[in-house]
Amino acid sequence: MLLVTGVSGALGSLVAERLGGHEDVVLGTRAGLPGTRRLDFDAPETLPDAFAGVETLLLVSAGYGEDDTVVGRHEAAISAAEAAGVRHVVYTSLSGDGDHLTYALAHRWTERRLRRSATLDWTILRNGLYAEFLTWIATPDAENRITGPLGEGRLAAVARADLADIAVAVATDPAAHRNRVYELVGERALGGADLAEALGATYAPGTLADARAAIAASGAVPFQVPMLASTYSAIAHGFMDGTGVESDLRTLLGGREPLDALDVFVKAVRQG
């Protein structure tokens, strides 16, 4: 039996759509909605029942929190998986070029935790930043300007749908991917000027200080301020363009061409 977590999130929901109707697949949700198992990493007492009879766990990262919160969630999930006799965990991590991001630590900790397990096989899917994520940091303002401080840097963004396809392929045939780490970054790196041109906008990057102040003033929760500021900085300074990362994206897509990240970004912006 395969259990998928995080199905209320952006990536997990796409995975759930692709696995709809499959036998021996169950979905985990915090609320325990009809047709799902209740699975709340912040309530470890829900995990033994959620993991009962599960052989493969697709652990979609329970991010969006301070490091200790995310690490605590993942520790609870992995320990419960070990206790329940789960055989294989497929984990959606962060690409190797993302180590300069403030939110990388919890991902790397989780990778180490899986490697230390005495009972679990594992597969690590190191996902690049989503093309859709660019709408958070590079949508034109009211004057049709992209002012995010991306500098001359570029991002090897990847379509979320491609990552969902890969997660499904790996989780439904885990033995073929036993104890493997896959880098899943885009094949085309995008810069601020590329994004602006595709939208008919102007690229006028501001400073990191201005971006940090704007994020803080937007109502973002405290951990999101360094999260987004570090993303701008890592892209601007050339750490997220895919250079030096041998991507497994096309291979795990069965040889098909990945979706065009720029097209995905433009569509997401225009859909609002």
PDB file of C-alpha atoms in Angstrom:
ATOM      1  CA  MET A   1       0.000   0.000   0.000  1.00  0.00           C
ATOM      2  CA  LEU A   2       1.172   3.526  -0.860  1.00  0.00           C
ATOM      3  CA  LEU A   3       0.342   6.442   1.441  1.00  0.00           C
ATOM      4  CA  VAL A   4       0.654  10.008   0.133  1.00  0.00           C
ATOM      5  CA  THR A   5       0.978  12.899   2.579  1.00  0.00           C
ATOM      6  CA  GLY A   6       0.430  16.604   2.022  1.00  0.00           C
ATOM      7  CA  VAL A   7      -2.414  16.159  -0.447  1.00  0.00           C
ATOM      8  CA  SER A   8      -3.960  19.494   0.515  1.00  0.00           C
ATOM      9  CA  GLY A   9      -0.822  21.306  -0.657  1.00  0.00           C
ATOM     10  CA  ALA A  10       0.125  22.394  -4.155  1.00  0.00           C
ATOM     11  CA  LEU A  11       2.355  19.441  -5.067  1.00  0.00           C
ATOM     12  CA  GLY A  12       0.509  16.814  -3.043  1.00  0.00           C
ATOM     13  CA  SER A  13      -2.823  17.694  -4.613  1.00  0.00           C
ATOM     14  CA  LEU A  14      -1.391  17.119  -8.098  1.00  0.00           C
ATOM     15  CA  VAL A  15      -0.020  13.766  -6.991  1.00  0.00           C
ATOM     16  CA  ALA A  16      -3.402  12.841  -5.530  1.00  0.00           C
ATOM     17  CA  GLU A  17      -5.125  13.717  -8.806  1.00  0.00           C
ATOM     18  CA  ARG A  18      -2.786  11.442 -10.730  1.00  0.00           C
ATOM     19  CA  LEU A  19      -3.295   8.548  -8.333  1.00  0.00           C
ATOM     20  CA  GLY A  20      -7.074   8.856  -8.134  1.00  0.00           C
ATOM     21  CA  GLY A  21      -8.729   5.479  -8.550  1.00  0.00           C
ATOM     22  CA  HIS A  22      -5.517   3.484  -8.092  1.00  0.00           C
ATOM     23  CA  GLU A  23      -5.798   0.430  -5.900  1.00  0.00           C
ATOM     24  CA  ASP A  24      -3.603   0.255  -2.829  1.00  0.00           C
ATOM     25  CA  VAL A  25      -3.200   4.034  -2.650  1.00  0.00           C
ATOM     26  CA  VAL A  26      -4.412   6.006   0.358  1.00  0.00           C
ATOM     27  CA  LEU A  27      -4.235   9.743   0.993  1.00  0.00           C
ATOM     28  CA  GLY A  28      -3.424  11.436   4.276  1.00  0.00           C
ATOM     29  CA  THR A  29      -4.962  14.739   5.370  1.00  0.00           C
ATOM     30  CA  ARG A  30      -4.843  16.679   8.619  1.00  0.00           C
ATOM     31  CA  ALA A  31      -8.627  16.748   8.851  1.00  0.00           C
ATOM     32  CA  GLY A  32      -9.205  13.126   7.861  1.00  0.00           C
ATOM     33  CA  LEU A  33     -11.622  14.027   5.064  1.00  0.00           C
ATOM     34  CA  PRO A  34     -13.906  11.347   3.581  1.00  0.00           C
ATOM     35  CA  GLY A  35     -11.852   8.828   1.634  1.00  0.00           C
ATOM     36  CA  THR A  36      -8.615   9.774   3.397  1.00  0.00           C
ATOM     37  CA  ARG A  37      -6.765   8.849   6.552  1.00  0.00           C
ATOM     38  CA  ARG A  38      -6.276  11.408   9.284  1.00  0.00           C
ATOM     39  CA  LEU A  39      -2.566  12.245   9.322  1.00  0.00           C
ATOM     40  CA  ASP A  40      -1.325  15.230  11.282  1.00  0.00           C
ATOM     41  CA  PHE A  41       2.422  15.538  11.840  1.00  0.00           C
ATOM     42  CA  ASP A  42       1.720  18.023  14.630  1.00  0.00           C
ATOM     43  CA  ALA A  43      -0.394  15.360  16.355  1.00  0.00           C
ATOM     44  CA  PRO A  44       1.858  12.264  16.415  1.00  0.00           C
ATOM     45  CA  GLU A  45      -0.897  10.191  17.996  1.00  0.00           C
ATOM     46  CA  THR A  46      -2.629  10.164  14.580  1.00  0.00           C
ATOM     47  CA  LEU A  47       0.336   8.535  12.820  1.00  0.00           C
ATOM     48  CA  PRO A  48       0.168   4.849  13.915  1.00  0.00           C
ATOM     49  CA  ASP A  49      -3.315   4.397  12.464  1.00  0.00           C
ATOM     50  CA  ALA A  50      -2.436   6.455   9.381  1.00  0.00           C
ATOM     51  CA  PHE A  51       0.606   4.274   8.634  1.00  0.00           C
ATOM     52  CA  ALA A  52      -0.987   0.904   9.370  1.00  0.00           C
ATOM     53  CA  GLY A  53      -0.469  -1.512   6.483  1.00  0.00           C
ATOM     54  CA  VAL A  54       1.596   0.982   4.491  1.00  0.00           C
ATOM     55  CA  GLU A  55       4.604  -0.321   2.552  1.00  0.00           C
ATOM     56  CA  THR A  56       5.600   2.878   0.727  1.00  0.00           C
ATOM     57  CA  LEU A  57       5.289   6.412   2.099  1.00  0.00           C
ATOM     58  CA  LEU A  58       5.443   9.415  -0.208  1.00  0.00           C
ATOM     59  CA  LEU A  59       6.484  12.057   2.298  1.00  0.00           C
ATOM     60  CA  VAL A  60       5.748  15.454   0.778  1.00  0.00           C
ATOM     61  CA  SER A  61       7.776  17.946   2.752  1.00  0.00           C
ATOM     62  CA  ALA A  62       5.834  19.500   5.618  1.00  0.00           C
ATOM     63  CA  GLY A  63       7.561  22.848   5.206  1.00  0.00           C
ATOM     64  CA  TYR A  64       6.304  26.364   5.799  1.00  0.00           C
ATOM     65  CA  GLY A  65       7.541  26.731   9.354  1.00  0.00           C
ATOM     66  CA  GLU A  66      10.606  27.396  11.439  1.00  0.00           C
ATOM     67  CA  ASP A  67      13.325  24.757  11.182  1.00  0.00           C
ATOM     68  CA  ASP A  68      12.539  23.150  14.521  1.00  0.00           C
ATOM     69  CA  THR A  69       8.875  22.852  13.573  1.00  0.00           C
ATOM     70  CA  VAL A  70       9.571  21.235  10.201  1.00  0.00           C
ATOM     71  CA  VAL A  71      12.255  18.932  11.604  1.00  0.00           C
ATOM     72  CA  GLY A  72       9.876  17.881  14.372  1.00  0.00           C
ATOM     73  CA  ARG A  73       7.190  17.008  11.851  1.00  0.00           C
ATOM     74  CA  HIS A  74       9.540  14.970   9.716  1.00  0.00           C
ATOM     75  CA  GLU A  75      11.034  13.167  12.713  1.00  0.00           C
ATOM     76  CA  ALA A  76       7.547  12.229  13.869  1.00  0.00           C
ATOM     77  CA  ALA A  77       6.683  10.902  10.413  1.00  0.00           C
ATOM     78  CA  ILE A  78       9.872   8.888   9.941  1.00  0.00           C
ATOM     79  CA  SER A  79       9.824   7.407  13.433  1.00  0.00           C
ATOM     80  CA  ALA A  80       6.182   6.421  13.004  1.00  0.00           C
ATOM     81  CA  ALA A  81       6.980   4.877   9.632  1.00  0.00           C
ATOM     82  CA  GLU A  82       9.745   2.793  11.185  1.00  0.00           C
ATOM     83  CA  ALA A  83       7.468   1.652  14.003  1.00  0.00           C
ATOM     84  CA  ALA A  84       4.684   0.728  11.575  1.00  0.00           C
ATOM     85  CA  GLY A  85       6.943  -1.391   9.381  1.00  0.00           C
ATOM     86  CA  VAL A  86       6.929   0.897   6.358  1.00  0.00           C
ATOM     87  CA  ARG A  87       9.545  -0.375   3.922  1.00  0.00           C
ATOM     88  CA  HIS A  88      10.300   2.619   1.676  1.00  0.00           C
ATOM     89  CA  VAL A  89      10.030   6.412   2.048  1.00  0.00           C
ATOM     90  CA  VAL A  90      10.071   8.693  -0.984  1.00  0.00           C
ATOM     91  CA  TYR A  91      10.830  12.227   0.188  1.00  0.00           C
ATOM     92  CA  THR A  92      10.388  15.487  -1.722  1.00  0.00           C
ATOM     93  CA  SER A  93      13.467  17.506  -0.808  1.00  0.00           C
ATOM     94  CA  LEU A  94      15.199  20.626  -2.158  1.00  0.00           C
ATOM     95  CA  SER A  95      17.640  20.756  -5.059  1.00  0.00           C
ATOM     96  CA  GLY A  96      21.331  20.535  -4.261  1.00  0.00           C
ATOM     97  CA  ASP A  97      21.973  24.079  -5.472  1.00  0.00           C
ATOM     98  CA  GLY A  98      19.566  25.352  -2.809  1.00  0.00           C
ATOM     99  CA  ASP A  99      21.903  25.047   0.157  1.00  0.00           C
ATOM    100  CA  HIS A 100      22.209  28.843   0.409  1.00  0.00           C
ATOM    101  CA  LEU A 101      18.484  29.147   1.088  1.00  0.00           C
ATOM    102  CA  THR A 102      17.418  29.571   4.691  1.00  0.00           C
ATOM    103  CA  TYR A 103      14.891  26.758   4.357  1.00  0.00           C
ATOM    104  CA  ALA A 104      17.425  24.158   3.150  1.00  0.00           C
ATOM    105  CA  LEU A 105      18.398  22.974   6.625  1.00  0.00           C
ATOM    106  CA  ALA A 106      15.227  21.018   7.393  1.00  0.00           C
ATOM    107  CA  HIS A 107      15.480  19.239   4.041  1.00  0.00           C
ATOM    108  CA  ARG A 108      19.101  18.226   4.553  1.00  0.00           C
ATOM    109  CA  TRP A 109      18.352  17.094   8.098  1.00  0.00           C
ATOM    110  CA  THR A 110      15.546  14.885   6.788  1.00  0.00           C
ATOM    111  CA  GLU A 111      17.800  13.370   4.139  1.00  0.00           C
ATOM    112  CA  ARG A 112      20.347  12.493   6.837  1.00  0.00           C
ATOM    113  CA  ARG A 113      17.641  11.052   9.051  1.00  0.00           C
ATOM    114  CA  LEU A 114      16.464   8.745   6.283  1.00  0.00           C
ATOM    115  CA  ARG A 115      20.004   7.582   5.576  1.00  0.00           C
ATOM    116  CA  ARG A 116      20.479   6.767   9.273  1.00  0.00           C
ATOM    117  CA  SER A 117      17.399   4.576   9.418  1.00  0.00           C
ATOM    118  CA  ALA A 118      18.143   0.929  10.131  1.00  0.00           C
ATOM    119  CA  THR A 119      14.906  -0.316   8.567  1.00  0.00           C
ATOM    120  CA  LEU A 120      13.846   2.040   5.781  1.00  0.00           C
ATOM    121  CA  ASP A 121      14.776   2.134   2.141  1.00  0.00           C
ATOM    122  CA  TRP A 122      14.492   5.630   0.739  1.00  0.00           C
ATOM    123  CA  THR A 123      14.467   7.772  -2.378  1.00  0.00           C
ATOM    124  CA  ILE A 124      15.159  11.499  -2.283  1.00  0.00           C
ATOM    125  CA  LEU A 125      13.624  13.737  -4.931  1.00  0.00           C
ATOM    126  CA  ARG A 126      15.559  17.002  -4.787  1.00  0.00           C
ATOM    127  CA  ASN A 127      13.014  19.307  -6.370  1.00  0.00           C
ATOM    128  CA  GLY A 128      14.044  22.604  -7.894  1.00  0.00           C
ATOM    129  CA  LEU A 129      12.038  25.733  -7.148  1.00  0.00           C
ATOM    130  CA  TYR A 130       8.679  25.748  -8.886  1.00  0.00           C
ATOM    131  CA  ALA A 131       8.080  27.887 -11.953  1.00  0.00           C
ATOM    132  CA  GLU A 132       4.829  28.826 -10.220  1.00  0.00           C
ATOM    133  CA  PHE A 133       6.830  30.119  -7.242  1.00  0.00           C
ATOM    134  CA  LEU A 134       8.149  32.908  -9.466  1.00  0.00           C
ATOM    135  CA  THR A 135       4.702  34.494  -9.262  1.00  0.00           C
ATOM    136  CA  TRP A 136       5.465  35.168  -5.578  1.00  0.00           C
ATOM    137  CA  ILE A 137       8.677  36.997  -6.279  1.00  0.00           C
ATOM    138  CA  ALA A 138       8.457  38.338  -9.829  1.00  0.00           C
ATOM    139  CA  THR A 139       4.884  39.358 -10.628  1.00  0.00           C
ATOM    140  CA  PRO A 140       4.728  42.863 -12.164  1.00  0.00           C
ATOM    141  CA  ASP A 141       3.524  45.671  -9.910  1.00  0.00           C
ATOM    142  CA  ALA A 142       0.788  48.198 -10.666  1.00  0.00           C
ATOM    143  CA  GLU A 143       3.182  50.049 -12.980  1.00  0.00           C
ATOM    144  CA  ASN A 144       3.923  46.822 -14.898  1.00  0.00           C
ATOM    145  CA  ARG A 145       7.450  46.557 -13.478  1.00  0.00           C
ATOM    146  CA  ILE A 146       9.157  43.492 -12.056  1.00  0.00           C
ATOM    147  CA  THR A 147      11.139  44.946  -9.176  1.00  0.00           C
ATOM    148  CA  GLY A 148      12.227  41.794  -7.369  1.00  0.00           C
ATOM    149  CA  PRO A 149      15.996  41.946  -6.710  1.00  0.00           C
ATOM    150  CA  LEU A 150      17.008  39.082  -8.976  1.00  0.00           C
ATOM    151  CA  GLY A 151      19.953  41.051 -10.364  1.00  0.00           C
ATOM    152  CA  GLU A 152      21.506  39.315 -13.352  1.00  0.00           C
ATOM    153  CA  GLY A 153      20.902  35.914 -11.800  1.00  0.00           C
ATOM    154  CA  ARG A 154      18.791  33.140 -13.207  1.00  0.00           C
ATOM    155  CA  LEU A 155      16.632  30.339 -11.808  1.00  0.00           C
ATOM    156  CA  ALA A 156      16.465  26.802 -13.228  1.00  0.00           C
ATOM    157  CA  ALA A 157      12.775  26.627 -12.372  1.00  0.00           C
ATOM    158  CA  VAL A 158      10.723  23.488 -12.914  1.00  0.00           C
ATOM    159  CA  ALA A 159       6.998  23.011 -13.517  1.00  0.00           C
ATOM    160  CA  ARG A 160       5.166  21.606 -10.514  1.00  0.00           C
ATOM    161  CA  ALA A 161       3.250  19.226 -12.804  1.00  0.00           C
ATOM    162  CA  ASP A 162       6.505  17.612 -13.920  1.00  0.00           C
ATOM    163  CA  LEU A 163       7.551  17.065 -10.317  1.00  0.00           C
ATOM    164  CA  ALA A 164       4.176  15.499  -9.566  1.00  0.00           C
ATOM    165  CA  ASP A 165       4.547  13.111 -12.509  1.00  0.00           C
ATOM    166  CA  ILE A 166       7.964  12.069 -11.255  1.00  0.00           C
ATOM    167  CA  ALA A 167       6.792  11.594  -7.675  1.00  0.00           C
ATOM    168  CA  VAL A 168       4.024   9.290  -8.905  1.00  0.00           C
ATOM    169  CA  ALA A 169       6.381   7.291 -11.117  1.00  0.00           C
ATOM    170  CA  VAL A 170       8.907   6.776  -8.323  1.00  0.00           C
ATOM    171  CA  ALA A 171       6.429   6.100  -5.520  1.00  0.00           C
ATOM    172  CA  THR A 172       4.548   3.476  -7.528  1.00  0.00           C
ATOM    173  CA  ASP A 173       7.776   1.616  -8.374  1.00  0.00           C
ATOM    174  CA  PRO A 174      10.037   2.372  -5.420  1.00  0.00           C
ATOM    175  CA  ALA A 175      12.293  -0.672  -5.691  1.00  0.00           C
ATOM    176  CA  ALA A 176      13.689   0.646  -8.980  1.00  0.00           C
ATOM    177  CA  HIS A 177      14.817   3.791  -7.156  1.00  0.00           C
ATOM    178  CA  ARG A 178      16.079   2.303  -3.901  1.00  0.00           C
ATOM    179  CA  ASN A 179      18.492   4.558  -1.996  1.00  0.00           C
ATOM    180  CA  ARG A 180      18.854   7.018  -4.864  1.00  0.00           C
ATOM    181  CA  VAL A 181      19.063  10.817  -4.818  1.00  0.00           C
ATOM    182  CA  TYR A 182      17.679  12.601  -7.875  1.00  0.00           C
ATOM    183  CA  GLU A 183      18.310  16.224  -8.803  1.00  0.00           C
ATOM    184  CA  LEU A 184      15.252  17.739 -10.464  1.00  0.00           C
ATOM    185  CA  VAL A 185      16.033  21.232 -11.708  1.00  0.00           C
ATOM    186  CA  GLY A 186      14.821  22.860 -14.904  1.00  0.00           C
ATOM    187  CA  GLU A 187      16.746  22.736 -18.157  1.00  0.00           C
ATOM    188  CA  ARG A 188      16.270  26.434 -18.948  1.00  0.00           C
ATOM    189  CA  ALA A 189      17.365  29.067 -16.448  1.00  0.00           C
ATOM    190  CA  LEU A 190      15.199  32.187 -16.350  1.00  0.00           C
ATOM    191  CA  GLY A 191      16.261  35.709 -15.391  1.00  0.00           C
ATOM    192  CA  GLY A 192      14.233  38.757 -14.472  1.00  0.00           C
ATOM    193  CA  ALA A 193      14.582  40.202 -17.968  1.00  0.00           C
ATOM    194  CA  ASP A 194      13.209  36.983 -19.484  1.00  0.00           C
ATOM    195  CA  LEU A 195      10.183  37.092 -17.198  1.00  0.00           C
ATOM    196  CA  ALA A 196       9.508  40.742 -17.951  1.00  0.00           C
ATOM    197  CA  GLU A 197       9.812  40.307 -21.708  1.00  0.00           C
ATOM    198  CA  ALA A 198       7.381  37.378 -21.701  1.00  0.00           C
ATOM    199  CA  LEU A 199       4.795  39.539 -19.911  1.00  0.00           C
ATOM    200  CA  GLY A 200       5.450  42.755 -21.806  1.00  0.00           C
ATOM    201  CA  ALA A 201       6.684  44.295 -18.571  1.00  0.00           C
ATOM    202  CA  THR A 202       9.790  46.206 -17.506  1.00  0.00           C
ATOM    203  CA  TYR A 203      12.531  44.696 -15.390  1.00  0.00           C
ATOM    204  CA  ALA A 204      13.671  47.221 -12.779  1.00  0.00           C
ATOM    205  CA  PRO A 205      15.227  45.227  -9.925  1.00  0.00           C
ATOM    206  CA  GLY A 206      15.288  46.892  -6.522  1.00  0.00           C
ATOM    207  CA  THR A 207      17.538  46.124  -3.567  1.00  0.00           C
ATOM    208  CA  LEU A 208      17.420  43.240  -1.150  1.00  0.00           C
ATOM    209  CA  ALA A 209      16.768  45.701   1.679  1.00  0.00           C
ATOM    210  CA  ASP A 210      13.752  47.115  -0.135  1.00  0.00           C
ATOM    211  CA  ALA A 211      12.435  43.609  -0.820  1.00  0.00           C
ATOM    212  CA  ARG A 212      12.877  42.550   2.807  1.00  0.00           C
ATOM    213  CA  ALA A 213      10.993  45.616   4.018  1.00  0.00           C
ATOM    214  CA  ALA A 214       8.179  45.027   1.520  1.00  0.00           C
ATOM    215  CA  ILE A 215       7.846  41.371   2.519  1.00  0.00           C
ATOM    216  CA  ALA A 216       7.693  42.294   6.203  1.00  0.00           C
ATOM    217  CA  ALA A 217       5.059  44.940   5.497  1.00  0.00           C
ATOM    218  CA  SER A 218       2.932  42.542   3.444  1.00  0.00           C
ATOM    219  CA  GLY A 219       1.693  40.620   6.453  1.00  0.00           C
ATOM    220  CA  ALA A 220       4.084  37.699   5.970  1.00  0.00           C
ATOM    221  CA  VAL A 221       4.688  35.569   9.045  1.00  0.00           C
ATOM    222  CA  PRO A 222       8.174  36.056  10.530  1.00  0.00           C
ATOM    223  CA  PHE A 223       9.876  32.991   9.018  1.00  0.00           C
ATOM    224  CA  GLN A 224       8.759  33.977   5.520  1.00  0.00           C
ATOM    225  CA  VAL A 225      10.810  37.183   5.518  1.00  0.00           C
ATOM    226  CA  PRO A 226      14.261  35.515   5.549  1.00  0.00           C
ATOM    227  CA  MET A 227      12.884  32.699   3.407  1.00  0.00           C
ATOM    228  CA  LEU A 228      11.976  34.990   0.532  1.00  0.00           C
ATOM    229  CA  ALA A 229      14.939  37.335   1.004  1.00  0.00           C
ATOM    230  CA  SER A 230      17.353  34.408   0.841  1.00  0.00           C
ATOM    231  CA  THR A 231      15.638  33.192  -2.311  1.00  0.00           C
ATOM    232  CA  TYR A 232      16.161  36.538  -4.011  1.00  0.00           C
ATOM    233  CA  SER A 233      19.774  36.625  -2.871  1.00  0.00           C
ATOM    234  CA  ALA A 234      20.611  33.069  -3.955  1.00  0.00           C
ATOM    235  CA  ILE A 235      19.140  33.658  -7.410  1.00  0.00           C
ATOM    236  CA  ALA A 236      20.730  37.078  -7.833  1.00  0.00           C
ATOM    237  CA  HIS A 237      24.162  35.786  -6.908  1.00  0.00           C
ATOM    238  CA  GLY A 238      24.120  32.872  -9.309  1.00  0.00           C
ATOM    239  CA  PHE A 239      23.482  29.900  -7.064  1.00  0.00           C
ATOM    240  CA  MET A 240      20.156  28.730  -8.531  1.00  0.00           C
ATOM    241  CA  ASP A 241      20.795  28.621 -12.269  1.00  0.00           C
ATOM    242  CA  GLY A 242      21.415  24.880 -12.426  1.00  0.00           C
ATOM    243  CA  THR A 243      25.118  25.260 -13.126  1.00  0.00           C
ATOM    244  CA  GLY A 244      26.971  22.225 -11.854  1.00  0.00           C
ATOM    245  CA  VAL A 245      23.764  20.249 -11.190  1.00  0.00           C
ATOM    246  CA  GLU A 246      23.226  17.210 -13.373  1.00  0.00           C
ATOM    247  CA  SER A 247      19.461  17.117 -13.596  1.00  0.00           C
ATOM    248  CA  ASP A 248      17.576  13.827 -13.704  1.00  0.00           C
ATOM    249  CA  LEU A 249      14.371  15.590 -14.742  1.00  0.00           C
ATOM    250  CA  ARG A 250      14.115  14.393 -18.325  1.00  0.00           C
ATOM    251  CA  THR A 251      15.190  10.846 -17.451  1.00  0.00           C
ATOM    252  CA  LEU A 252      12.518  10.455 -14.777  1.00  0.00           C
ATOM    253  CA  LEU A 253       9.934  11.947 -17.132  1.00  0.00           C
ATOM    254  CA  GLY A 254      10.539   8.957 -19.345  1.00  0.00           C
ATOM    255  CA  GLY A 255      12.538  10.954 -21.859  1.00  0.00           C
ATOM    256  CA  ARG A 256       9.790  13.438 -22.665  1.00  0.00           C
ATOM    257  CA  GLU A 257      10.552  17.137 -22.812  1.00  0.00           C
ATOM    258  CA  PRO A 258       9.850  18.986 -19.568  1.00  0.00           C
ATOM    259  CA  LEU A 259       7.152  21.630 -19.556  1.00  0.00           C
ATOM    260  CA  ASP A 260       8.449  25.082 -20.430  1.00  0.00           C
ATOM    261  CA  ALA A 261       8.955  26.920 -17.126  1.00  0.00           C
ATOM    262  CA  LEU A 262       8.508  30.328 -18.744  1.00  0.00           C
ATOM    263  CA  ASP A 263       5.146  29.313 -20.214  1.00  0.00           C
ATOM    264  CA  VAL A 264       4.088  27.972 -16.839  1.00  0.00           C
ATOM    265  CA  PHE A 265       5.080  31.240 -15.144  1.00  0.00           C
ATOM    266  CA  VAL A 266       3.245  33.418 -17.657  1.00  0.00           C
ATOM    267  CA  LYS A 267       0.094  31.327 -17.399  1.00  0.00           C
ATOM    268  CA  ALA A 268       0.184  31.426 -13.596  1.00  0.00           C
ATOM    269  CA  VAL A 269       0.576  35.228 -13.562  1.00  0.00           C
ATOM    270  CA  ARG A 270      -2.275  35.765 -16.018  1.00  0.00           C
ATOM    271  CA  GLN A 271      -4.580  33.463 -14.077  1.00  0.00           C
ATOM    272  CA  GLY A 272      -3.943  35.654 -11.056  1.00  0.00           C
TER     273      GLY A 272
END
